[in-house]
PDB file of C-alpha atoms and ligand atoms in Angstrom:
ATOM      1  CA  UNK A  33      77.647  78.843 171.405  1.00  0.00           C
ATOM      2  CA  UNK A  34      78.270  80.254 167.953  1.00  0.00           C
ATOM      3  CA  UNK A  35      78.527  84.025 168.002  1.00  0.00           C
ATOM      4  CA  UNK A  36      77.038  85.424 164.807  1.00  0.00           C
ATOM      5  CA  UNK A  37      78.632  88.440 163.190  1.00  0.00           C
ATOM      6  CA  UNK A  38      76.018  90.279 161.191  1.00  0.00           C
ATOM      7  CA  UNK A  39      77.055  91.016 157.628  1.00  0.00           C
ATOM      8  CA  UNK A  40      77.721  94.644 156.804  1.00  0.00           C
ATOM      9  CA  UNK A  41      74.874  95.819 154.589  1.00  0.00           C
ATOM     10  CA  UNK A  42      76.255  98.287 152.087  1.00  0.00           C
ATOM     11  CA  UNK A  43      74.202 100.484 149.787  1.00  0.00           C
ATOM     12  CA  UNK A  44      76.747 102.656 148.025  1.00  0.00           C
ATOM     13  CA  UNK A  45      79.175 101.725 145.271  1.00  0.00           C
ATOM     14  CA  UNK A  46      82.068 103.748 146.703  1.00  0.00           C
ATOM     15  CA  UNK A  47      81.594 102.207 150.138  1.00  0.00           C
ATOM     16  CA  UNK A  48      81.455  98.694 148.691  1.00  0.00           C
ATOM     17  CA  UNK A  49      84.730  99.261 146.878  1.00  0.00           C
ATOM     18  CA  UNK A  50      86.501 100.784 149.876  1.00  0.00           C
ATOM     19  CA  UNK A  51      85.272  98.050 152.249  1.00  0.00           C
ATOM     20  CA  UNK A  52      86.652  95.439 149.864  1.00  0.00           C
ATOM     21  CA  UNK A  53      90.007  97.203 149.639  1.00  0.00           C
ATOM     22  CA  UNK A  54      90.156  97.189 153.466  1.00  0.00           C
ATOM     23  CA  UNK A  55      89.002  93.573 153.675  1.00  0.00           C
ATOM     24  CA  UNK A  56      91.681  92.516 151.212  1.00  0.00           C
ATOM     25  CA  UNK A  57      94.498  94.131 153.173  1.00  0.00           C
ATOM     26  CA  UNK A  58      93.088  92.791 156.461  1.00  0.00           C
ATOM     27  CA  UNK A  59      92.986  89.327 154.948  1.00  0.00           C
ATOM     28  CA  UNK A  60      96.633  89.617 153.825  1.00  0.00           C
ATOM     29  CA  UNK A  61      97.788  90.777 157.286  1.00  0.00           C
ATOM     30  CA  UNK A  62      95.876  87.949 158.975  1.00  0.00           C
ATOM     31  CA  UNK A  63      97.488  85.420 156.688  1.00  0.00           C
ATOM     32  CA  UNK A  64     100.928  86.884 157.291  1.00  0.00           C
ATOM     33  CA  UNK A  65     100.307  86.615 161.050  1.00  0.00           C
ATOM     34  CA  UNK A  66      99.368  82.978 160.627  1.00  0.00           C
ATOM     35  CA  UNK A  67     102.489  82.417 158.565  1.00  0.00           C
ATOM     36  CA  UNK A  68     100.451  81.789 155.410  1.00  0.00           C
ATOM     37  CA  UNK A  69     101.932  84.534 153.237  1.00  0.00           C
ATOM     38  CA  UNK A  70     102.718  83.772 149.628  1.00  0.00           C
ATOM     39  CA  UNK A  71      99.293  82.316 148.858  1.00  0.00           C
ATOM     40  CA  UNK A  72      98.478  85.011 146.306  1.00  0.00           C
ATOM     41  CA  UNK A  73      96.039  87.859 146.679  1.00  0.00           C
ATOM     42  CA  UNK A  74      92.769  87.250 148.568  1.00  0.00           C
ATOM     43  CA  UNK A  75      89.994  86.024 146.332  1.00  0.00           C
ATOM     44  CA  UNK A  76      86.643  87.804 146.245  1.00  0.00           C
ATOM     45  CA  UNK A  77      83.584  85.677 145.465  1.00  0.00           C
ATOM     46  CA  UNK A  78      80.257  87.263 144.524  1.00  0.00           C
ATOM     47  CA  UNK A  79      76.816  85.666 144.725  1.00  0.00           C
ATOM     48  CA  UNK A  80      74.320  87.856 142.843  1.00  0.00           C
ATOM     49  CA  UNK A  81      70.691  87.448 143.980  1.00  0.00           C
ATOM     50  CA  UNK A  82      67.383  89.248 144.025  1.00  0.00           C
ATOM     51  CA  UNK A  83      66.861  88.349 147.696  1.00  0.00           C
ATOM     52  CA  UNK A  84      63.930  86.481 149.269  1.00  0.00           C
ATOM     53  CA  UNK A  85      66.625  83.931 149.974  1.00  0.00           C
ATOM     54  CA  UNK A  86      65.892  80.212 150.206  1.00  0.00           C
ATOM     55  CA  UNK A  87      67.992  77.076 150.642  1.00  0.00           C
ATOM     56  CA  UNK A  88      69.019  77.201 146.956  1.00  0.00           C
ATOM     57  CA  UNK A  89      70.635  80.598 147.408  1.00  0.00           C
ATOM     58  CA  UNK A  90      72.319  79.444 150.616  1.00  0.00           C
ATOM     59  CA  UNK A  91      73.851  76.513 148.739  1.00  0.00           C
ATOM     60  CA  UNK A  92      75.415  79.047 146.360  1.00  0.00           C
ATOM     61  CA  UNK A  93      76.710  81.011 149.363  1.00  0.00           C
ATOM     62  CA  UNK A  94      78.314  77.901 150.862  1.00  0.00           C
ATOM     63  CA  UNK A  95      79.984  77.138 147.547  1.00  0.00           C
ATOM     64  CA  UNK A  96      81.208  80.740 147.440  1.00  0.00           C
ATOM     65  CA  UNK A  97      82.792  80.379 150.873  1.00  0.00           C
ATOM     66  CA  UNK A  98      84.669  77.311 149.722  1.00  0.00           C
ATOM     67  CA  UNK A  99      86.004  79.136 146.659  1.00  0.00           C
ATOM     68  CA  UNK A 100      87.531  82.276 148.111  1.00  0.00           C
ATOM     69  CA  UNK A 101      88.415  84.497 151.021  1.00  0.00           C
ATOM     70  CA  UNK A 102      85.865  87.325 150.938  1.00  0.00           C
ATOM     71  CA  UNK A 103      82.238  86.609 150.069  1.00  0.00           C
ATOM     72  CA  UNK A 104      79.855  89.305 148.885  1.00  0.00           C
ATOM     73  CA  UNK A 105      76.157  88.557 148.385  1.00  0.00           C
ATOM     74  CA  UNK A 106      74.315  91.142 146.341  1.00  0.00           C
ATOM     75  CA  UNK A 107      70.589  91.642 146.826  1.00  0.00           C
ATOM     76  CA  UNK A 108      68.997  93.762 144.142  1.00  0.00           C
ATOM     77  CA  UNK A 109      65.642  93.363 142.429  1.00  0.00           C
ATOM     78  CA  UNK A 110      66.813  94.675 139.083  1.00  0.00           C
ATOM     79  CA  UNK A 111      64.023  96.653 137.401  1.00  0.00           C
ATOM     80  CA  UNK A 112      65.833  96.453 134.054  1.00  0.00           C
ATOM     81  CA  UNK A 113      65.158  92.725 133.756  1.00  0.00           C
ATOM     82  CA  UNK A 114      61.402  92.941 134.401  1.00  0.00           C
ATOM     83  CA  UNK A 115      58.995  93.632 131.543  1.00  0.00           C
ATOM     84  CA  UNK A 116      55.796  95.653 131.595  1.00  0.00           C
ATOM     85  CA  UNK A 117      53.101  93.682 133.448  1.00  0.00           C
ATOM     86  CA  UNK A 118      55.640  91.364 135.110  1.00  0.00           C
ATOM     87  CA  UNK A 119      55.982  90.897 138.881  1.00  0.00           C
ATOM     88  CA  UNK A 120      58.504  93.678 139.696  1.00  0.00           C
ATOM     89  CA  UNK A 121      56.081  95.301 142.164  1.00  0.00           C
ATOM     90  CA  UNK A 122      55.053  92.087 143.886  1.00  0.00           C
ATOM     91  CA  UNK A 123      58.472  90.360 143.852  1.00  0.00           C
ATOM     92  CA  UNK A 124      59.117  89.354 147.499  1.00  0.00           C
ATOM     93  CA  UNK A 125      61.478  91.658 149.395  1.00  0.00           C
ATOM     94  CA  UNK A 126      62.671  90.279 152.748  1.00  0.00           C
ATOM     95  CA  UNK A 127      65.969  92.065 153.413  1.00  0.00           C
ATOM     96  CA  UNK A 128      65.971  91.648 157.193  1.00  0.00           C
ATOM     97  CA  UNK A 129      65.383  87.889 157.054  1.00  0.00           C
ATOM     98  CA  UNK A 130      67.914  87.587 154.208  1.00  0.00           C
ATOM     99  CA  UNK A 131      70.613  89.334 156.242  1.00  0.00           C
ATOM    100  CA  UNK A 132      69.849  87.096 159.242  1.00  0.00           C
ATOM    101  CA  UNK A 133      70.214  83.981 157.054  1.00  0.00           C
ATOM    102  CA  UNK A 134      73.509  85.284 155.639  1.00  0.00           C
ATOM    103  CA  UNK A 135      74.796  85.953 159.176  1.00  0.00           C
ATOM    104  CA  UNK A 136      74.351  82.246 159.914  1.00  0.00           C
ATOM    105  CA  UNK A 137      76.434  81.488 156.803  1.00  0.00           C
ATOM    106  CA  UNK A 138      79.225  83.821 157.968  1.00  0.00           C
ATOM    107  CA  UNK A 139      78.897  86.213 155.017  1.00  0.00           C
ATOM    108  CA  UNK A 140      80.776  89.463 155.759  1.00  0.00           C
ATOM    109  CA  UNK A 141      79.234  91.750 153.100  1.00  0.00           C
ATOM    110  CA  UNK A 142      75.778  92.243 151.623  1.00  0.00           C
ATOM    111  CA  UNK A 143      75.589  94.720 148.766  1.00  0.00           C
ATOM    112  CA  UNK A 144      72.004  95.975 148.670  1.00  0.00           C
ATOM    113  CA  UNK A 145      71.830  99.130 146.558  1.00  0.00           C
ATOM    114  CA  UNK A 146      68.696 101.089 145.713  1.00  0.00           C
ATOM    115  CA  UNK A 147      67.500 101.624 142.136  1.00  0.00           C
ATOM    116  CA  UNK A 148      68.766 105.203 142.452  1.00  0.00           C
ATOM    117  CA  UNK A 149      72.293 103.987 143.243  1.00  0.00           C
ATOM    118  CA  UNK A 150      72.341 101.507 140.368  1.00  0.00           C
ATOM    119  CA  UNK A 151      70.497 103.642 137.816  1.00  0.00           C
ATOM    120  CA  UNK A 152      70.905 107.313 138.827  1.00  0.00           C
ATOM    121  CA  UNK A 153      69.514 108.453 135.475  1.00  0.00           C
ATOM    122  CA  UNK A 154      66.440 106.252 135.800  1.00  0.00           C
ATOM    123  CA  UNK A 155      67.700 103.485 133.526  1.00  0.00           C
ATOM    124  CA  UNK A 156      71.078 102.523 132.154  1.00  0.00           C
ATOM    125  CA  UNK A 157      71.294 104.062 128.704  1.00  0.00           C
ATOM    126  CA  UNK A 158      74.203 101.767 127.882  1.00  0.00           C
ATOM    127  CA  UNK A 159      73.082  98.152 127.979  1.00  0.00           C
ATOM    128  CA  UNK A 160      74.644  94.811 127.254  1.00  0.00           C
ATOM    129  CA  UNK A 161      72.916  93.001 124.404  1.00  0.00           C
ATOM    130  CA  UNK A 162      72.292  89.302 124.897  1.00  0.00           C
ATOM    131  CA  UNK A 163      72.227  88.750 121.123  1.00  0.00           C
ATOM    132  CA  UNK A 164      70.037  86.229 119.334  1.00  0.00           C
ATOM    133  CA  UNK A 165      69.973  83.592 122.105  1.00  0.00           C
ATOM    134  CA  UNK A 166      68.682  86.361 124.350  1.00  0.00           C
ATOM    135  CA  UNK A 167      65.407  86.454 122.458  1.00  0.00           C
ATOM    136  CA  UNK A 168      64.720  82.709 122.584  1.00  0.00           C
ATOM    137  CA  UNK A 169      62.833  80.752 125.258  1.00  0.00           C
ATOM    138  CA  UNK A 170      62.813  82.917 128.434  1.00  0.00           C
ATOM    139  CA  UNK A 171      63.786  85.852 126.224  1.00  0.00           C
ATOM    140  CA  UNK A 172      60.814  85.240 123.891  1.00  0.00           C
ATOM    141  CA  UNK A 173      58.431  85.273 126.843  1.00  0.00           C
ATOM    142  CA  UNK A 174      60.216  88.184 128.526  1.00  0.00           C
ATOM    143  CA  UNK A 175      61.530  90.609 125.862  1.00  0.00           C
ATOM    144  CA  UNK A 176      64.545  92.575 127.129  1.00  0.00           C
ATOM    145  CA  UNK A 177      64.923  90.377 130.203  1.00  0.00           C
ATOM    146  CA  UNK A 178      68.363  89.063 129.344  1.00  0.00           C
ATOM    147  CA  UNK A 179      69.737  92.450 128.232  1.00  0.00           C
ATOM    148  CA  UNK A 180      68.667  93.790 131.643  1.00  0.00           C
ATOM    149  CA  UNK A 181      70.121  90.785 133.459  1.00  0.00           C
ATOM    150  CA  UNK A 182      73.499  90.979 131.666  1.00  0.00           C
ATOM    151  CA  UNK A 183      73.656  94.735 132.229  1.00  0.00           C
ATOM    152  CA  UNK A 184      73.237  94.388 135.980  1.00  0.00           C
ATOM    153  CA  UNK A 185      75.677  91.459 136.145  1.00  0.00           C
ATOM    154  CA  UNK A 186      78.286  93.534 134.288  1.00  0.00           C
ATOM    155  CA  UNK A 187      77.674  96.442 136.694  1.00  0.00           C
ATOM    156  CA  UNK A 188      77.941  94.191 139.764  1.00  0.00           C
ATOM    157  CA  UNK A 189      81.177  92.674 138.427  1.00  0.00           C
ATOM    158  CA  UNK A 190      82.615  96.161 137.890  1.00  0.00           C
ATOM    159  CA  UNK A 191      81.545  97.287 141.366  1.00  0.00           C
ATOM    160  CA  UNK A 192      82.733  94.219 143.318  1.00  0.00           C
ATOM    161  CA  UNK A 193      85.548  92.986 141.049  1.00  0.00           C
ATOM    162  CA  UNK A 194      85.040  89.334 141.953  1.00  0.00           C
ATOM    163  CA  UNK A 195      87.526  86.638 141.011  1.00  0.00           C
ATOM    164  CA  UNK A 196      84.629  84.186 140.921  1.00  0.00           C
ATOM    165  CA  UNK A 197      80.843  84.615 140.793  1.00  0.00           C
ATOM    166  CA  UNK A 198      78.452  81.820 141.696  1.00  0.00           C
ATOM    167  CA  UNK A 199      75.218  81.149 139.795  1.00  0.00           C
ATOM    168  CA  UNK A 200      72.581  78.412 139.878  1.00  0.00           C
ATOM    169  CA  UNK A 201      71.970  75.899 137.115  1.00  0.00           C
ATOM    170  CA  UNK A 202      68.253  76.520 137.625  1.00  0.00           C
ATOM    171  CA  UNK A 203      68.564  79.536 135.328  1.00  0.00           C
ATOM    172  CA  UNK A 204      70.302  77.609 132.556  1.00  0.00           C
ATOM    173  CA  UNK A 205      69.833  80.213 129.823  1.00  0.00           C
ATOM    174  CA  UNK A 206      71.117  82.906 132.182  1.00  0.00           C
ATOM    175  CA  UNK A 207      74.260  80.844 132.854  1.00  0.00           C
ATOM    176  CA  UNK A 208      74.785  80.307 129.110  1.00  0.00           C
ATOM    177  CA  UNK A 209      74.465  84.018 128.343  1.00  0.00           C
ATOM    178  CA  UNK A 210      76.679  85.134 131.246  1.00  0.00           C
ATOM    179  CA  UNK A 211      79.401  82.705 130.206  1.00  0.00           C
ATOM    180  CA  UNK A 212      79.221  84.076 126.688  1.00  0.00           C
ATOM    181  CA  UNK A 213      79.305  87.694 127.866  1.00  0.00           C
ATOM    182  CA  UNK A 214      82.386  87.008 130.009  1.00  0.00           C
ATOM    183  CA  UNK A 215      84.164  85.451 127.031  1.00  0.00           C
ATOM    184  CA  UNK A 216      82.978  88.005 124.451  1.00  0.00           C
ATOM    185  CA  UNK A 217      83.803  91.043 126.596  1.00  0.00           C
ATOM    186  CA  UNK A 218      87.016  89.626 128.129  1.00  0.00           C
ATOM    187  CA  UNK A 219      85.941  89.818 131.766  1.00  0.00           C
ATOM    188  CA  UNK A 220      88.475  88.422 134.213  1.00  0.00           C
ATOM    189  CA  UNK A 221      85.792  86.939 136.474  1.00  0.00           C
ATOM    190  CA  UNK A 222      85.073  83.243 136.082  1.00  0.00           C
ATOM    191  CA  UNK A 223      81.808  81.656 137.059  1.00  0.00           C
ATOM    192  CA  UNK A 224      80.946  78.634 139.104  1.00  0.00           C
ATOM    193  CA  UNK A 225      77.617  76.885 138.528  1.00  0.00           C
ATOM    194  CA  UNK A 226      75.774  75.086 141.335  1.00  0.00           C
ATOM    195  CA  UNK A 227      73.266  72.267 140.612  1.00  0.00           C
ATOM    196  CA  UNK A 228      69.542  72.901 141.114  1.00  0.00           C
ATOM    197  CA  UNK A 229      68.363  72.650 144.720  1.00  0.00           C
ATOM    198  CA  UNK A 230      64.908  71.069 145.050  1.00  0.00           C
ATOM    199  CA  UNK A 231      62.350  70.678 147.805  1.00  0.00           C
ATOM    200  CA  UNK A 232      61.087  67.205 148.803  1.00  0.00           C
ATOM    201  CA  UNK A 233      58.891  66.160 145.923  1.00  0.00           C
ATOM    202  CA  UNK A 234      61.242  67.666 143.348  1.00  0.00           C
ATOM    203  CA  UNK A 235      59.986  71.233 142.820  1.00  0.00           C
ATOM    204  CA  UNK A 236      63.001  73.476 142.162  1.00  0.00           C
ATOM    205  CA  UNK A 237      63.305  76.073 144.933  1.00  0.00           C
ATOM    206  CA  UNK A 238      62.423  79.577 143.773  1.00  0.00           C
ATOM    207  CA  UNK A 239      61.593  82.855 145.483  1.00  0.00           C
ATOM    208  CA  UNK A 240      58.451  82.829 143.322  1.00  0.00           C
ATOM    209  CA  UNK A 241      57.220  79.546 144.904  1.00  0.00           C
ATOM    210  CA  UNK A 242      55.950  81.684 147.804  1.00  0.00           C
ATOM    211  CA  UNK A 243      53.131  82.823 145.542  1.00  0.00           C
ATOM    212  CA  UNK A 244      51.869  79.254 144.932  1.00  0.00           C
ATOM    213  CA  UNK A 245      48.733  78.030 146.679  1.00  0.00           C
ATOM    214  CA  UNK A 246      48.874  74.434 147.962  1.00  0.00           C
ATOM    215  CA  UNK A 247      47.034  72.964 144.941  1.00  0.00           C
ATOM    216  CA  UNK A 248      49.262  74.916 142.575  1.00  0.00           C
ATOM    217  CA  UNK A 249      52.386  73.778 144.392  1.00  0.00           C
ATOM    218  CA  UNK A 250      51.265  70.155 144.104  1.00  0.00           C
ATOM    219  CA  UNK A 251      50.545  70.613 140.376  1.00  0.00           C
ATOM    220  CA  UNK A 252      53.912  72.346 139.833  1.00  0.00           C
ATOM    221  CA  UNK A 253      55.682  69.133 140.836  1.00  0.00           C
ATOM    222  CA  UNK A 254      54.725  67.790 137.379  1.00  0.00           C
ATOM    223  CA  UNK A 255      57.560  69.920 135.963  1.00  0.00           C
ATOM    224  CA  UNK A 256      60.365  68.210 137.866  1.00  0.00           C
ATOM    225  CA  UNK A 257      58.614  64.831 137.609  1.00  0.00           C
ATOM    226  CA  UNK A 258      58.418  65.290 133.827  1.00  0.00           C
ATOM    227  CA  UNK A 259      62.115  66.180 133.607  1.00  0.00           C
ATOM    228  CA  UNK A 260      63.063  63.217 135.741  1.00  0.00           C
ATOM    229  CA  UNK A 261      60.981  60.905 133.545  1.00  0.00           C
ATOM    230  CA  UNK A 262      62.663  62.424 130.485  1.00  0.00           C
ATOM    231  CA  UNK A 263      66.155  61.808 131.860  1.00  0.00           C
ATOM    232  CA  UNK A 264      65.274  58.194 132.592  1.00  0.00           C
ATOM    233  CA  UNK A 265      64.474  57.531 128.907  1.00  0.00           C
ATOM    234  CA  UNK A 266      67.290  59.632 127.426  1.00  0.00           C
ATOM    235  CA  UNK A 267      68.835  56.426 126.040  1.00  0.00           C
ATOM    236  CA  UNK A 268      65.868  56.256 123.636  1.00  0.00           C
ATOM    237  CA  UNK A 269      66.527  59.670 122.095  1.00  0.00           C
ATOM    238  CA  UNK A 270      65.211  63.232 122.248  1.00  0.00           C
ATOM    239  CA  UNK A 271      61.713  62.437 120.971  1.00  0.00           C
ATOM    240  CA  UNK A 272      61.185  59.862 123.730  1.00  0.00           C
ATOM    241  CA  UNK A 273      62.334  62.359 126.374  1.00  0.00           C
ATOM    242  CA  UNK A 274      59.834  64.953 125.140  1.00  0.00           C
ATOM    243  CA  UNK A 275      56.991  62.431 125.180  1.00  0.00           C
ATOM    244  CA  UNK A 276      57.879  61.293 128.699  1.00  0.00           C
ATOM    245  CA  UNK A 277      57.922  64.864 130.025  1.00  0.00           C
ATOM    246  CA  UNK A 278      54.710  65.840 128.210  1.00  0.00           C
ATOM    247  CA  UNK A 279      52.911  62.859 129.761  1.00  0.00           C
ATOM    248  CA  UNK A 280      53.465  64.350 133.230  1.00  0.00           C
ATOM    249  CA  UNK A 281      53.006  68.021 132.435  1.00  0.00           C
ATOM    250  CA  UNK A 282      50.003  67.761 130.098  1.00  0.00           C
ATOM    251  CA  UNK A 283      48.164  65.772 132.800  1.00  0.00           C
ATOM    252  CA  UNK A 284      48.090  68.847 135.089  1.00  0.00           C
ATOM    253  CA  UNK A 285      45.406  71.358 134.123  1.00  0.00           C
ATOM    254  CA  UNK A 286      46.833  73.947 136.564  1.00  0.00           C
ATOM    255  CA  UNK A 287      50.155  73.922 134.693  1.00  0.00           C
ATOM    256  CA  UNK A 288      50.073  76.050 131.516  1.00  0.00           C
ATOM    257  CA  UNK A 289      53.107  74.990 129.522  1.00  0.00           C
ATOM    258  CA  UNK A 290      55.034  77.744 127.737  1.00  0.00           C
ATOM    259  CA  UNK A 291      57.874  75.664 126.281  1.00  0.00           C
ATOM    260  CA  UNK A 292      59.401  72.233 126.633  1.00  0.00           C
ATOM    261  CA  UNK A 293      62.516  71.809 124.489  1.00  0.00           C
ATOM    262  CA  UNK A 294      65.782  69.939 124.278  1.00  0.00           C
ATOM    263  CA  UNK A 295      68.709  72.216 123.448  1.00  0.00           C
ATOM    264  CA  UNK A 296      72.342  71.770 122.503  1.00  0.00           C
ATOM    265  CA  UNK A 297      74.338  73.120 125.477  1.00  0.00           C
ATOM    266  CA  UNK A 298      76.941  74.592 123.109  1.00  0.00           C
ATOM    267  CA  UNK A 299      74.487  76.756 121.136  1.00  0.00           C
ATOM    268  CA  UNK A 300      71.310  76.773 123.224  1.00  0.00           C
ATOM    269  CA  UNK A 301      69.392  75.986 120.012  1.00  0.00           C
ATOM    270  CA  UNK A 302      66.921  73.081 119.830  1.00  0.00           C
ATOM    271  CA  UNK A 303      68.701  69.838 118.985  1.00  0.00           C
ATOM    272  CA  UNK A 304      68.285  68.336 115.518  1.00  0.00           C
ATOM    273  CA  UNK A 305      67.394  64.694 114.872  1.00  0.00           C
ATOM    274  CA  UNK A 306      71.073  63.792 114.489  1.00  0.00           C
ATOM    275  CA  UNK A 307      72.243  65.342 117.770  1.00  0.00           C
ATOM    276  CA  UNK A 308      73.888  63.005 120.239  1.00  0.00           C
ATOM    277  CA  UNK A 309      75.812  63.482 123.466  1.00  0.00           C
ATOM    278  CA  UNK A 310      75.146  66.160 126.087  1.00  0.00           C
ATOM    279  CA  UNK A 311      71.865  68.063 125.803  1.00  0.00           C
ATOM    280  CA  UNK A 312      69.577  69.922 128.179  1.00  0.00           C
ATOM    281  CA  UNK A 313      65.812  69.758 128.497  1.00  0.00           C
ATOM    282  CA  UNK A 314      64.257  73.080 129.512  1.00  0.00           C
ATOM    283  CA  UNK A 315      60.738  73.749 130.675  1.00  0.00           C
ATOM    284  CA  UNK A 316      58.771  76.897 131.505  1.00  0.00           C
ATOM    285  CA  UNK A 317      55.167  77.087 132.613  1.00  0.00           C
ATOM    286  CA  UNK A 318      52.669  79.362 134.277  1.00  0.00           C
ATOM    287  CA  UNK A 319      51.024  78.032 137.409  1.00  0.00           C
ATOM    288  CA  UNK A 320      48.381  80.594 138.305  1.00  0.00           C
ATOM    289  CA  UNK A 321      50.209  83.888 137.744  1.00  0.00           C
ATOM    290  CA  UNK A 322      53.559  82.394 138.712  1.00  0.00           C
ATOM    291  CA  UNK A 323      56.120  81.652 136.008  1.00  0.00           C
ATOM    292  CA  UNK A 324      58.263  78.619 136.845  1.00  0.00           C
ATOM    293  CA  UNK A 325      61.304  77.245 135.041  1.00  0.00           C
ATOM    294  CA  UNK A 326      63.318  74.066 135.450  1.00  0.00           C
ATOM    295  CA  UNK A 327      65.790  71.974 133.465  1.00  0.00           C
ATOM    296  CA  UNK A 328      67.750  68.740 133.437  1.00  0.00           C
ATOM    297  CA  UNK A 329      70.871  67.451 131.720  1.00  0.00           C
ATOM    298  CA  UNK A 330      70.366  64.630 129.195  1.00  0.00           C
ATOM    299  CA  UNK A 331      72.860  62.401 127.487  1.00  0.00           C
ATOM    300  CA  UNK A 332      71.421  61.487 124.084  1.00  0.00           C
ATOM    301  CA  UNK A 333      72.639  58.351 122.270  1.00  0.00           C
TER     302      UNK A 333
HETATM  303  P1  AMP B 546      67.490  84.920 142.008  1.00  0.00           P
HETATM  304  O1  AMP B 546      67.510  85.550 143.349  1.00  0.00           O
HETATM  305  O2  AMP B 546      66.251  84.122 141.732  1.00  0.00           O
HETATM  306  O3  AMP B 546      67.868  85.864 140.902  1.00  0.00           O
HETATM  307  O4  AMP B 546      68.632  83.831 142.027  1.00  0.00           O
HETATM  308  C1  AMP B 546      69.950  84.143 142.395  1.00  0.00           C
HETATM  309  C2  AMP B 546      70.826  82.973 142.050  1.00  0.00           C
HETATM  310  O5  AMP B 546      70.378  81.814 142.750  1.00  0.00           O
HETATM  311  C3  AMP B 546      70.789  82.617 140.545  1.00  0.00           C
HETATM  312  O6  AMP B 546      72.100  82.274 140.130  1.00  0.00           O
HETATM  313  C4  AMP B 546      69.874  81.425 140.520  1.00  0.00           C
HETATM  314  O7  AMP B 546      70.129  80.554 139.435  1.00  0.00           O
HETATM  315  C5  AMP B 546      70.207  80.752 141.843  1.00  0.00           C
HETATM  316  N1  AMP B 546      69.119  79.888 142.255  1.00  0.00           N
HETATM  317  C6  AMP B 546      67.826  80.233 142.477  1.00  0.00           C
HETATM  318  N2  AMP B 546      67.106  79.140 142.800  1.00  0.00           N
HETATM  319  C7  AMP B 546      67.958  78.085 142.784  1.00  0.00           C
HETATM  320  C8  AMP B 546      67.814  76.682 143.021  1.00  0.00           C
HETATM  321  N3  AMP B 546      66.646  76.138 143.333  1.00  0.00           N
HETATM  322  N4  AMP B 546      68.912  75.907 142.900  1.00  0.00           N
HETATM  323  C9  AMP B 546      70.110  76.443 142.558  1.00  0.00           C
HETATM  324  N5  AMP B 546      70.307  77.747 142.329  1.00  0.00           N
HETATM  325  C10 AMP B 546      69.251  78.561 142.436  1.00  0.00           C
END
């Protein structure tokens, strides 16, 4: 029988840092004992999350384990990235179940700070600015969201000091902006991006899917079906991909489309008529009160 070791759930910044210092030296001694010295310093891998973990998050955790020696999963519903009237209050919080799921994955550390620990003055007065791409698409619908997201990612990187951090491709604009922040601000951490994990039927897994009623969940499948249809006609150009996706999404009255665009992965701006090569189609929609996003890679001729 597999004996599960529960992860240590840590709430304070000082404790997180000192536990990692200890874990690093323990890891070195263990490797020396096994005759594996000389492999370089132990690598810390961070998986930042807002909890309410699902199989998508656990895929990130498994990738993290394969990338380093000490895995830290952070669970923090970051108030800075929620706007007025958004779902900060109702965002699912399931810490006990999350920790149990991470025990099964063999994660040693969960960093789960309170708002008070992360923002002792109420809100960070110094914030990272996501720049102009930060106010497009998700940023247009959620003003300030990406500044808040980058600020907490920078804080988590400074607290944990990861060699690698793992993110999901589901949040494509988030990945773009984090990669740019790391380059612009000369962070040492590199990021690893995991493909979107979907349920049977195609809907991208999301903590927010819990809020969907059965009819809404069925309607929401039009998003992934539309993206899949788009990818299958990518050889005919961007316009054809948009038409193919619209055909699926516009047929679902429960799905209120916010945006459906094809962007250049290098700039995150909508592609022009002459664009060819790699591109990404992005979609966002409201299903009931639930905001859903999804995306797919395209190769345009
Ligand atoms: P969240 O808890 O929603 O902030 O997500 C934490 C991390 O998990 C982010 O890097 C997300 O992109 C990633 N993630 C969430 N859902 C999925 C999914 N269905 N497939 C892959 N990654 C995901």
